[in-house]
Short mmCIF file of N, CA, C and O in Angstrom, two decimals:
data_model
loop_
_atom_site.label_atom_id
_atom_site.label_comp_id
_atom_site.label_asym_id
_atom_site.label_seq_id
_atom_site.Cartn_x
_atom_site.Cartn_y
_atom_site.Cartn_z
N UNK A 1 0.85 -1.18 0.00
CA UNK A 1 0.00 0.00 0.00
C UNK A 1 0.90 1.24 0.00
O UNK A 1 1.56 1.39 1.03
N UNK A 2 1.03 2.14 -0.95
CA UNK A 2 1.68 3.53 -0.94
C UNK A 2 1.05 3.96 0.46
O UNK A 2 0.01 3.75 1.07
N UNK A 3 2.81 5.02 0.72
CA UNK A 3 2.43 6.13 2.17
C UNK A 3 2.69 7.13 1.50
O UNK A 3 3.44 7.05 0.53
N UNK A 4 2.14 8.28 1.87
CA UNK A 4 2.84 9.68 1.50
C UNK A 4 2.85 10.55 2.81
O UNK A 4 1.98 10.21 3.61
N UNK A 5 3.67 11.63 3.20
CA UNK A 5 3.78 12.21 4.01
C UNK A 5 3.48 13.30 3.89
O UNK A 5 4.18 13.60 2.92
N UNK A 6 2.70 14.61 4.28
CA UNK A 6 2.25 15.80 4.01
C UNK A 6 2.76 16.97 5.45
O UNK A 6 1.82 17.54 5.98
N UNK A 7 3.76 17.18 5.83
CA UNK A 7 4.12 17.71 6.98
C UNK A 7 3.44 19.59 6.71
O UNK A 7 3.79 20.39 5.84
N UNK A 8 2.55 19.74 7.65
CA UNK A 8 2.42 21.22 8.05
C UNK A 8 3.29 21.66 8.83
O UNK A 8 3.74 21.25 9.90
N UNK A 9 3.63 23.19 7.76
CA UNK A 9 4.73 23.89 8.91
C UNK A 9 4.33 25.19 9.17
O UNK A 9 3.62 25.82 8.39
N UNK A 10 4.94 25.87 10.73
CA UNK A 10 4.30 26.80 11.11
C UNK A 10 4.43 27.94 9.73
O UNK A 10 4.05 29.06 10.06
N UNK A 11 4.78 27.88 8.62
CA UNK A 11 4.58 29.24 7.63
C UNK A 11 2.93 28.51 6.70
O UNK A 11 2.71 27.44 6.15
N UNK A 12 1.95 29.98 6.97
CA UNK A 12 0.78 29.69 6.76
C UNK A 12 0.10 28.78 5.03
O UNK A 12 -0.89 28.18 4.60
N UNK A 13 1.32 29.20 4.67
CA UNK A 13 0.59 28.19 3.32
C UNK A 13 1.94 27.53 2.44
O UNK A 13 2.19 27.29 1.26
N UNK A 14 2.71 27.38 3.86
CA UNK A 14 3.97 26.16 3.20
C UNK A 14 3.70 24.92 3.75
O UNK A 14 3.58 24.87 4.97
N UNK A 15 3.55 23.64 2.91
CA UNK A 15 3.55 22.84 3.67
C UNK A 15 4.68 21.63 2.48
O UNK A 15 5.13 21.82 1.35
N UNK A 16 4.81 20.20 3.64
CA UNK A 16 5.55 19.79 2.30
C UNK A 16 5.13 18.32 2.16
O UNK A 16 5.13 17.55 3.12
N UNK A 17 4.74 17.95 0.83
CA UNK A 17 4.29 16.78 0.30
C UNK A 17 5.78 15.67 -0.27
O UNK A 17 6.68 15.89 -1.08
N UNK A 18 5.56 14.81 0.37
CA UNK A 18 6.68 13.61 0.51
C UNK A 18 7.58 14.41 0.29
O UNK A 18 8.09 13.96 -0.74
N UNK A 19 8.28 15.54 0.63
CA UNK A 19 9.96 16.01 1.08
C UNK A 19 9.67 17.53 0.26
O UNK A 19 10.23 18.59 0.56
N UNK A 20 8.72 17.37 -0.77
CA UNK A 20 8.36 18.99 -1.55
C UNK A 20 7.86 20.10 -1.26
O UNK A 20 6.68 20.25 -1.58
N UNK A 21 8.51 21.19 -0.60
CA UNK A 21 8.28 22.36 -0.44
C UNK A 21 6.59 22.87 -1.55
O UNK A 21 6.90 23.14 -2.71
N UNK A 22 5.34 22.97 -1.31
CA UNK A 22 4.55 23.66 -2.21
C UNK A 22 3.49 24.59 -1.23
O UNK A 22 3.76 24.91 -0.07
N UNK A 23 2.38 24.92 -1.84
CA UNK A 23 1.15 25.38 -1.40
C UNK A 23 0.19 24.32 -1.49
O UNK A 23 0.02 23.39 -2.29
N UNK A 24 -0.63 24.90 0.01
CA UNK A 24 -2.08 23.92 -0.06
C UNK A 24 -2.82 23.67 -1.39
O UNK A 24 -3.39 22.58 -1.39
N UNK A 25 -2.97 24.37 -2.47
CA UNK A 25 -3.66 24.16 -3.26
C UNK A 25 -2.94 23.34 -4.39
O UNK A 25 -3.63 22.75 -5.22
N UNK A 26 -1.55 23.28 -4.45
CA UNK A 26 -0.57 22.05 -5.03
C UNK A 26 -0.70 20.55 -4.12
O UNK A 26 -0.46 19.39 -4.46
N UNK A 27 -1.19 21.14 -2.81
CA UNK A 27 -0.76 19.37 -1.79
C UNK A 27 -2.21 19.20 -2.32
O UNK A 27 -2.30 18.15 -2.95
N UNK A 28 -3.75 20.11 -2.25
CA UNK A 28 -4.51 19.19 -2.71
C UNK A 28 -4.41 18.59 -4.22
O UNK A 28 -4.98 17.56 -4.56
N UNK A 29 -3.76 19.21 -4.91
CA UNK A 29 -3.83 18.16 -6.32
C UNK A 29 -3.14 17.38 -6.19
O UNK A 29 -3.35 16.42 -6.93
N UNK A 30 -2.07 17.26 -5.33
CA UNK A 30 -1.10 15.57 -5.37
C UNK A 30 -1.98 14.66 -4.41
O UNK A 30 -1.67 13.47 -4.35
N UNK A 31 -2.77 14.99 -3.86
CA UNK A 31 -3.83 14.28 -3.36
C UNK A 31 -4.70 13.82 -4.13
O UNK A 31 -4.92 12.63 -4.33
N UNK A 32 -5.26 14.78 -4.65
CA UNK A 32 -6.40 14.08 -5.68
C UNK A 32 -5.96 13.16 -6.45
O UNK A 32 -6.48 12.04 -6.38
N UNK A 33 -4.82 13.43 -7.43
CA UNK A 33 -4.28 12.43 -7.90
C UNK A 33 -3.78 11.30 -7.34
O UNK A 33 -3.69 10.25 -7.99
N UNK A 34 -3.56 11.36 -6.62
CA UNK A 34 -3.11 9.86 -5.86
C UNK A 34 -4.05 9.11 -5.69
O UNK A 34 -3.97 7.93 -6.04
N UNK A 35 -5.53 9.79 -4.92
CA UNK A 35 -6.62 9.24 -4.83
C UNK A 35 -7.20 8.55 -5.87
O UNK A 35 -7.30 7.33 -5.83
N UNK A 36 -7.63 9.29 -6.88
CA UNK A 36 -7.75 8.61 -8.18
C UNK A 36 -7.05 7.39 -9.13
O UNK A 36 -7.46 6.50 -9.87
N UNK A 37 -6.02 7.80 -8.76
CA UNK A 37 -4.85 6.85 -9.24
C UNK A 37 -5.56 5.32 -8.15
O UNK A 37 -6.08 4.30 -8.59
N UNK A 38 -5.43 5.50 -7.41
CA UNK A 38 -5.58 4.43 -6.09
C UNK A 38 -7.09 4.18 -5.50
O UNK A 38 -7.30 3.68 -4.40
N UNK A 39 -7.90 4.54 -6.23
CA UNK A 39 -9.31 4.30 -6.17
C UNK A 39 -9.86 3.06 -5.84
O UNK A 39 -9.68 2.28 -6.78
N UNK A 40 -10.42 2.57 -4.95
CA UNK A 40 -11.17 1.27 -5.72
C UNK A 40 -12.82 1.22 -6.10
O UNK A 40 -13.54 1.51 -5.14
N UNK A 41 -13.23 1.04 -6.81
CA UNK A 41 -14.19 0.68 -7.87
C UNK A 41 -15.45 0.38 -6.70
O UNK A 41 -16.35 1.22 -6.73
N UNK A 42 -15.58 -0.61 -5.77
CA UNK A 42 -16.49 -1.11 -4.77
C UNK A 42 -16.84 -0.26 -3.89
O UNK A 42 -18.03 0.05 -3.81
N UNK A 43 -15.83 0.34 -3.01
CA UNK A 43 -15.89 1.44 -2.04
C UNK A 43 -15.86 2.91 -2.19
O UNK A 43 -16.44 3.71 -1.45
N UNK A 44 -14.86 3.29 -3.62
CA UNK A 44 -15.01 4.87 -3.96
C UNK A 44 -13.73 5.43 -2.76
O UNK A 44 -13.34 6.60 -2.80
N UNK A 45 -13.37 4.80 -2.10
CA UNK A 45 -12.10 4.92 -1.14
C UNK A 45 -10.52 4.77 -2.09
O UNK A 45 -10.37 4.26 -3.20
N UNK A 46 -9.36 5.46 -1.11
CA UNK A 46 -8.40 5.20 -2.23
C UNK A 46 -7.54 4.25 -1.24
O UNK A 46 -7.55 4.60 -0.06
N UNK A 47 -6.70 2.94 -1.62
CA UNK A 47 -5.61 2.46 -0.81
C UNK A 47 -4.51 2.92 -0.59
O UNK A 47 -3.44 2.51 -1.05
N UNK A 48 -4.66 3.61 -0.03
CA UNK A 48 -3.25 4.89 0.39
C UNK A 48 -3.43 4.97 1.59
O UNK A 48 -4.57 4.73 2.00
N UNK A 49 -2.42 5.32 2.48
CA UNK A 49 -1.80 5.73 3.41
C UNK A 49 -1.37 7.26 4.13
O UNK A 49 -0.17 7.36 4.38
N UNK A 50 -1.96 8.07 4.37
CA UNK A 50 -1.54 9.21 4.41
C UNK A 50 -1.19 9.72 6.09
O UNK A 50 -2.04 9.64 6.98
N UNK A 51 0.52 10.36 6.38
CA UNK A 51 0.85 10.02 7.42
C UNK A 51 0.76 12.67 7.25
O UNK A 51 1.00 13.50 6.37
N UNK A 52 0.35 12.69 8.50
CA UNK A 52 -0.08 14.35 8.22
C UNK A 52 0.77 14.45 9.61
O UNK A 52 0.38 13.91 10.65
N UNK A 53 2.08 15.26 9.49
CA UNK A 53 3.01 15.66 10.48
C UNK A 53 3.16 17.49 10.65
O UNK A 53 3.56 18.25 9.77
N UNK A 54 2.69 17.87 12.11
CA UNK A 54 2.73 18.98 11.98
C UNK A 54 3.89 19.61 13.10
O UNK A 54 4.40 19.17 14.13
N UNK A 55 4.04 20.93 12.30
CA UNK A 55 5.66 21.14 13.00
C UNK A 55 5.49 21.76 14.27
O UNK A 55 4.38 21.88 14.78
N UNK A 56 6.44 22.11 14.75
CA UNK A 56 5.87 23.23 15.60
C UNK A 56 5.55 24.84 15.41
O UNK A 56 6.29 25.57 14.77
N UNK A 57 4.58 25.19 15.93
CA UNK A 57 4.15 26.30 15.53
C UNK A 57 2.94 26.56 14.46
O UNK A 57 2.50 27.66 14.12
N UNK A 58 2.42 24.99 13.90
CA UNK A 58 2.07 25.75 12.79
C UNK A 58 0.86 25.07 13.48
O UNK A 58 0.93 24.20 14.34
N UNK A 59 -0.70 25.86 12.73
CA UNK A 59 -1.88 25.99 13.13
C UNK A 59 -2.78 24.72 13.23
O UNK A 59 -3.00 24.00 12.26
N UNK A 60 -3.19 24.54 14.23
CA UNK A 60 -3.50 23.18 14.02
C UNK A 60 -4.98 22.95 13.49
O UNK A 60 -5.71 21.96 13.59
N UNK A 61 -5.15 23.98 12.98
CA UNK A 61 -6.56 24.08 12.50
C UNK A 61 -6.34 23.77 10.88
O UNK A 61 -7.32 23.35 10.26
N UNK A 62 -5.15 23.95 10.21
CA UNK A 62 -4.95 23.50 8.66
C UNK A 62 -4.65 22.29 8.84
O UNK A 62 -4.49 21.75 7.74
N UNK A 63 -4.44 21.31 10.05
CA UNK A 63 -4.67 20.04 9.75
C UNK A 63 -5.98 19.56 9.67
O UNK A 63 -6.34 18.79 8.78
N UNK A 64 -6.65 19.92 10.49
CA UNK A 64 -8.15 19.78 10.33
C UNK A 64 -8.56 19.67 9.26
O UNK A 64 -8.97 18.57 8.87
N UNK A 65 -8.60 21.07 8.24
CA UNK A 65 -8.90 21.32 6.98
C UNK A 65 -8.18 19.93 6.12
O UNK A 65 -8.85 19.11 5.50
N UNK A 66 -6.82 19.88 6.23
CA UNK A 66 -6.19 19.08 5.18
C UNK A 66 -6.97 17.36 5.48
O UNK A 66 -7.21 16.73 4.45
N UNK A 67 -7.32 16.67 6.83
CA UNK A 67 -7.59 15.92 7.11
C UNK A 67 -9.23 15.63 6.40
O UNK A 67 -9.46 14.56 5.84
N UNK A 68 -10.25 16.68 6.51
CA UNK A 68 -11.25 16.91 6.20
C UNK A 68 -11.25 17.05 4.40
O UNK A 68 -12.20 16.70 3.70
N UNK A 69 -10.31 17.48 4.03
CA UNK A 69 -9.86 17.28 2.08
C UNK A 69 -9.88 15.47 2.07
O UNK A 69 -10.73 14.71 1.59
N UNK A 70 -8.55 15.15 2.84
CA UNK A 70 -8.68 13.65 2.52
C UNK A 70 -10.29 12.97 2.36
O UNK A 70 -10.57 12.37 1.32
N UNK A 71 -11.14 13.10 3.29
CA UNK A 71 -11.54 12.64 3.59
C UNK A 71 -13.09 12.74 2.55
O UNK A 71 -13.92 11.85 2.38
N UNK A 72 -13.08 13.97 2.04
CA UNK A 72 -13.65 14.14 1.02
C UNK A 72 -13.46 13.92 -0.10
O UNK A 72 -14.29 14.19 -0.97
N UNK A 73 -12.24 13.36 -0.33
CA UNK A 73 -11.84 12.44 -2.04
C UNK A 73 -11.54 11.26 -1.88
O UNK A 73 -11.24 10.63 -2.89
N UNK A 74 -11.53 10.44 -0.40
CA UNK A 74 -11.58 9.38 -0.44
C UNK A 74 -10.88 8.66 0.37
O UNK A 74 -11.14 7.52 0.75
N UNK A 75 -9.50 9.68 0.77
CA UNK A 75 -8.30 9.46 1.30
C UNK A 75 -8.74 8.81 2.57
O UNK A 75 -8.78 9.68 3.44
N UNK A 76 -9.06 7.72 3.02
CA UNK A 76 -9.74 7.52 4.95
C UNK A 76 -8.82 6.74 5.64
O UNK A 76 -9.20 5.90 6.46
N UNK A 77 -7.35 6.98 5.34
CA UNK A 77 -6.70 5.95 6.01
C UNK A 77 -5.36 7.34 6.23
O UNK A 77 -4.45 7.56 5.43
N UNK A 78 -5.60 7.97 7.34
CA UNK A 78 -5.17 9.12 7.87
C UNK A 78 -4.03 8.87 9.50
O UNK A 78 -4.43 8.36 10.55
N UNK A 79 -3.07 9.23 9.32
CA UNK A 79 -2.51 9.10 10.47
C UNK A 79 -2.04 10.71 10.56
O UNK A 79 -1.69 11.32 9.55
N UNK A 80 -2.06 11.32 11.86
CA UNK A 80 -1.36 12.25 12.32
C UNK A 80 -0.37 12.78 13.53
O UNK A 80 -0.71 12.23 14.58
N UNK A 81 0.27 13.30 13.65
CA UNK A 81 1.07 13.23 14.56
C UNK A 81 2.17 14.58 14.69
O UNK A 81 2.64 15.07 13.66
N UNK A 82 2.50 15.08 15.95
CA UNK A 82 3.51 16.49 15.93
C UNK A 82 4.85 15.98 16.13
O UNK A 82 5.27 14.83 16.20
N UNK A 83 5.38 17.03 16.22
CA UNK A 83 6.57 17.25 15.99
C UNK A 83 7.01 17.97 17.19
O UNK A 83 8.17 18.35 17.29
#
């Protein structure tokens, strides 16, 4: 089963997708795509892994949001955890 890692950091719209410096609105398209990519057909769920690491300082309310994206394209296999 693919993992990907999405670490929030305390700067408000840096975050970084498996080691890549981007913006929230770049981490949701490597999401979507992954999702899609990793879909299954029966459930509408994707088999992925998604591990959401937040740094210190940064808001813990854009994990919420980012957790609540997964969860709306399919992503339901969510781990989180600080730093």
């Amino acid at each position: 089963v693919p993992e990907h890692t999405v670490t929030v950091t305390a700067d408000p719209n840096r975050y970084q997708f498996d080691g890549q410096i981007m913006a929230y609105d770049q981490v949701q398209a490597e999401l979507q795509a992954i999702a899609d990519k990793y879909r299954r057909g029966a459930t509408g769920n994707a088999r992925v892994y998604i591990k959401i690491i937040t740094n210190p300082g940064a808001d813990y309310g854009r994990v919420g949001d980012l957790v609540d994206w997964c969860a709306s394209i399919g992503l339901d296999k969510i781990e989180t955890t600080g730093r």
